[in-house]
GROMACS .gro file of C-alpha atoms in nm:
model
  154
    1MET     CA    1   2.122  -3.171  -0.288
    2LYS     CA    2   2.419  -3.277  -0.494
    3LEU     CA    3   2.215  -3.555  -0.657
    4THR     CA    4   1.933  -3.323  -0.759
    5TYR     CA    5   2.186  -3.075  -0.895
    6SER     CA    6   2.358  -3.342  -1.105
    7LEU     CA    7   2.024  -3.483  -1.226
    8GLY     CA    8   1.905  -3.136  -1.319
    9HIS     CA    9   2.232  -3.065  -1.496
   10MET     CA   10   2.206  -3.396  -1.684
   11LEU     CA   11   1.849  -3.316  -1.788
   12LEU     CA   12   1.958  -2.976  -1.916
   13LEU     CA   13   2.246  -3.136  -2.103
   14ILE     CA   14   2.014  -3.386  -2.270
   15LEU     CA   15   1.765  -3.114  -2.361
   16SER     CA   16   2.033  -2.886  -2.501
   17ILE     CA   17   2.191  -3.166  -2.706
   18ALA     CA   18   1.850  -3.264  -2.840
   19ALA     CA   19   1.773  -2.902  -2.927
   20GLN     CA   20   2.107  -2.847  -3.099
   21GLY     CA   21   2.094  -3.172  -3.290
   22GLU     CA   22   2.464  -3.239  -3.239
   23LYS     CA   23   2.428  -3.593  -3.114
   24SER     CA   24   2.139  -3.827  -3.054
   25TRP     CA   25   2.014  -3.826  -2.695
   26TRP     CA   26   1.970  -4.202  -2.728
   27ASN     CA   27   2.349  -4.240  -2.719
   28LEU     CA   28   2.362  -4.072  -2.379
   29ILE     CA   29   2.174  -4.364  -2.221
   30ARG     CA   30   2.379  -4.666  -2.124
   31GLU     CA   31   2.292  -4.972  -2.332
   32ASP     CA   32   2.194  -5.184  -2.033
   33LEU     CA   33   1.946  -4.917  -1.917
   34ARG     CA   34   1.776  -4.850  -2.250
   35VAL     CA   35   1.496  -5.106  -2.203
   36ILE     CA   36   1.421  -4.972  -1.855
   37PHE     CA   37   1.427  -4.618  -1.995
   38LEU     CA   38   1.178  -4.714  -2.266
   39LEU     CA   39   0.946  -4.880  -2.013
   40VAL     CA   40   0.954  -4.578  -1.782
   41LEU     CA   41   0.901  -4.345  -2.077
   42PHE     CA   42   0.605  -4.557  -2.192
   43LEU     CA   43   0.445  -4.552  -1.846
   44VAL     CA   44   0.495  -4.178  -1.801
   45ASN     CA   45   0.349  -4.108  -2.145
   46LEU     CA   46   0.060  -4.341  -2.065
   47LEU     CA   47  -0.022  -4.160  -1.742
   48ILE     CA   48   0.004  -3.816  -1.903
   49LEU     CA   49  -0.215  -3.926  -2.192
   50ALA     CA   50  -0.472  -4.074  -1.951
   51VAL     CA   51  -0.495  -3.747  -1.758
   52VAL     CA   52  -0.526  -3.544  -2.079
   53LEU     CA   53  -0.799  -3.775  -2.211
   54TYR     CA   54  -0.977  -3.757  -1.876
   55LEU     CA   55  -0.974  -3.376  -1.878
   56ALA     CA   56  -1.096  -3.364  -2.238
   57GLY     CA   57  -1.366  -3.618  -2.154
   58LEU     CA   58  -1.481  -3.413  -1.856
   59VAL     CA   59  -1.528  -3.109  -2.077
   60VAL     CA   60  -1.699  -3.287  -2.367
   61VAL     CA   61  -1.904  -3.576  -2.225
   62GLY     CA   62  -1.934  -3.479  -1.859
   63LYS     CA   63  -1.835  -3.614  -1.521
   64LYS     CA   64  -2.064  -3.918  -1.521
   65ARG     CA   65  -1.934  -4.074  -1.842
   66ALA     CA   66  -1.568  -3.965  -1.830
   67LEU     CA   67  -1.387  -4.179  -1.575
   68LEU     CA   68  -1.014  -4.180  -1.511
   69SER     CA   69  -1.011  -4.559  -1.537
   70ASP     CA   70  -1.174  -4.539  -1.881
   71ALA     CA   71  -0.919  -4.277  -1.987
   72PHE     CA   72  -0.638  -4.507  -1.875
   73ILE     CA   73  -0.787  -4.800  -2.069
   74ILE     CA   74  -0.827  -4.580  -2.378
   75SER     CA   75  -0.468  -4.461  -2.357
   76LEU     CA   76  -0.330  -4.811  -2.294
   77LEU     CA   77  -0.522  -4.987  -2.570
   78GLY     CA   78  -0.484  -4.698  -2.814
   79THR     CA   79  -0.110  -4.676  -2.760
   80VAL     CA   80  -0.050  -5.051  -2.784
   81LEU     CA   81  -0.267  -5.094  -3.095
   82SER     CA   82  -0.110  -4.792  -3.264
   83ILE     CA   83   0.237  -4.930  -3.197
   84LEU     CA   84   0.133  -5.267  -3.343
   85PHE     CA   85  -0.016  -5.101  -3.651
   86PHE     CA   86   0.300  -4.903  -3.717
   87MET     CA   87   0.520  -5.206  -3.654
   88PHE     CA   88   0.342  -5.456  -3.876
   89LEU     CA   89   0.168  -5.262  -4.151
   90PRO     CA   90   0.393  -5.176  -4.444
   91TYR     CA   91   0.211  -4.854  -4.534
   92ARG     CA   92   0.243  -4.573  -4.279
   93LEU     CA   93  -0.064  -4.391  -4.407
   94LEU     CA   94  -0.278  -4.702  -4.357
   95ALA     CA   95  -0.137  -4.747  -4.006
   96LEU     CA   96  -0.213  -4.383  -3.928
   97ILE     CA   97  -0.571  -4.408  -4.053
   98LEU     CA   98  -0.632  -4.731  -3.860
   99SER     CA   99  -0.480  -4.577  -3.547
  100ILE     CA  100  -0.708  -4.274  -3.568
  101ILE     CA  101  -1.012  -4.497  -3.619
  102VAL     CA  102  -0.915  -4.717  -3.323
  103TRP     CA  103  -0.859  -4.416  -3.095
  104LEU     CA  104  -1.196  -4.268  -3.191
  105LEU     CA  105  -1.369  -4.604  -3.151
  106LEU     CA  106  -1.219  -4.651  -2.804
  107ILE     CA  107  -1.326  -4.302  -2.700
  108LYS     CA  108  -1.673  -4.359  -2.847
  109ARG     CA  109  -1.726  -4.692  -2.669
  110LEU     CA  110  -1.574  -4.616  -2.329
  111TYR     CA  111  -1.706  -4.261  -2.294
  112GLU     CA  112  -2.046  -4.371  -2.431
  113THR     CA  113  -2.071  -4.091  -2.684
  114GLY     CA  114  -2.126  -4.060  -3.057
  115TRP     CA  115  -1.872  -4.011  -3.331
  116LEU     CA  116  -1.886  -3.631  -3.306
  117GLY     CA  117  -1.832  -3.651  -2.931
  118ALA     CA  118  -1.536  -3.882  -2.984
  119ILE     CA  119  -1.388  -3.645  -3.242
  120ALA     CA  120  -1.442  -3.352  -3.003
  121VAL     CA  121  -1.269  -3.540  -2.720
  122GLY     CA  122  -0.980  -3.629  -2.952
  123ILE     CA  123  -0.934  -3.273  -3.077
  124LEU     CA  124  -0.960  -3.125  -2.727
  125ALA     CA  125  -0.712  -3.384  -2.595
  126MET     CA  126  -0.465  -3.282  -2.867
  127VAL     CA  127  -0.511  -2.913  -2.782
  128ILE     CA  128  -0.460  -2.978  -2.409
  129PHE     CA  129  -0.155  -3.195  -2.477
  130LEU     CA  130  -0.006  -2.930  -2.707
  131ALA     CA  131  -0.069  -2.656  -2.449
  132VAL     CA  132   0.096  -2.861  -2.173
  133THR     CA  133   0.390  -2.940  -2.401
  134VAL     CA  134   0.442  -2.574  -2.490
  135LEU     CA  135   0.419  -2.471  -2.124
  136LEU     CA  136   0.671  -2.737  -2.021
  137ALA     CA  137   0.905  -2.634  -2.303
  138LEU     CA  138   0.884  -2.272  -2.192
  139PHE     CA  139   0.940  -2.372  -1.829
  140PHE     CA  140   1.246  -2.583  -1.910
  141GLY     CA  141   1.380  -2.317  -2.145
  142ILE     CA  142   1.349  -2.052  -1.875
  143MET     CA  143   1.499  -2.288  -1.617
  144GLU     CA  144   1.793  -2.361  -1.847
  145VAL     CA  145   1.866  -1.991  -1.885
  146LEU     CA  146   1.835  -1.933  -1.511
  147ILE     CA  147   2.060  -2.227  -1.424
  148GLU     CA  148   2.320  -2.123  -1.683
  149ARG     CA  149   2.326  -1.770  -1.541
  150PHE     CA  150   2.339  -1.909  -1.187
  151LEU     CA  151   2.632  -2.135  -1.280
  152LEU     CA  152   2.820  -1.838  -1.425
  153TRP     CA  153   2.828  -1.683  -1.079
  154PHE     CA  154   3.019  -1.981  -0.939
   0.00000   0.00000   0.00000
């Protein structure tokens, strides 16, 4: 109970500092844990992206062609290639254009659809991801207010 309370309080502290812009949240992480934090963050983002791509694929291309394993492969390869493009290409606009083309090509090949289907999956995935992000932000914002008011009682 005490551990979950302190973890929840730490999460709220990080979110409030990030929202206020007073100090970088990166400085709150101990230096020896930063690589582990980045790996966990990468894996969590990868899983979330795979689920979002799977849901978008189900809607656009159907249940037979949209597999969760394909969505995971798309998210893994797309993320890794996009990171490499942004790391090694000197022009950000070129890296962005190549990343978009690679994402669409991966969706097109693995979901066995055309370019319009790939674009539809990509747009729907962005809409789903944005909706989930807004809902989570609202949830954590409401939780922060509730916890702050609860802490005022004690």
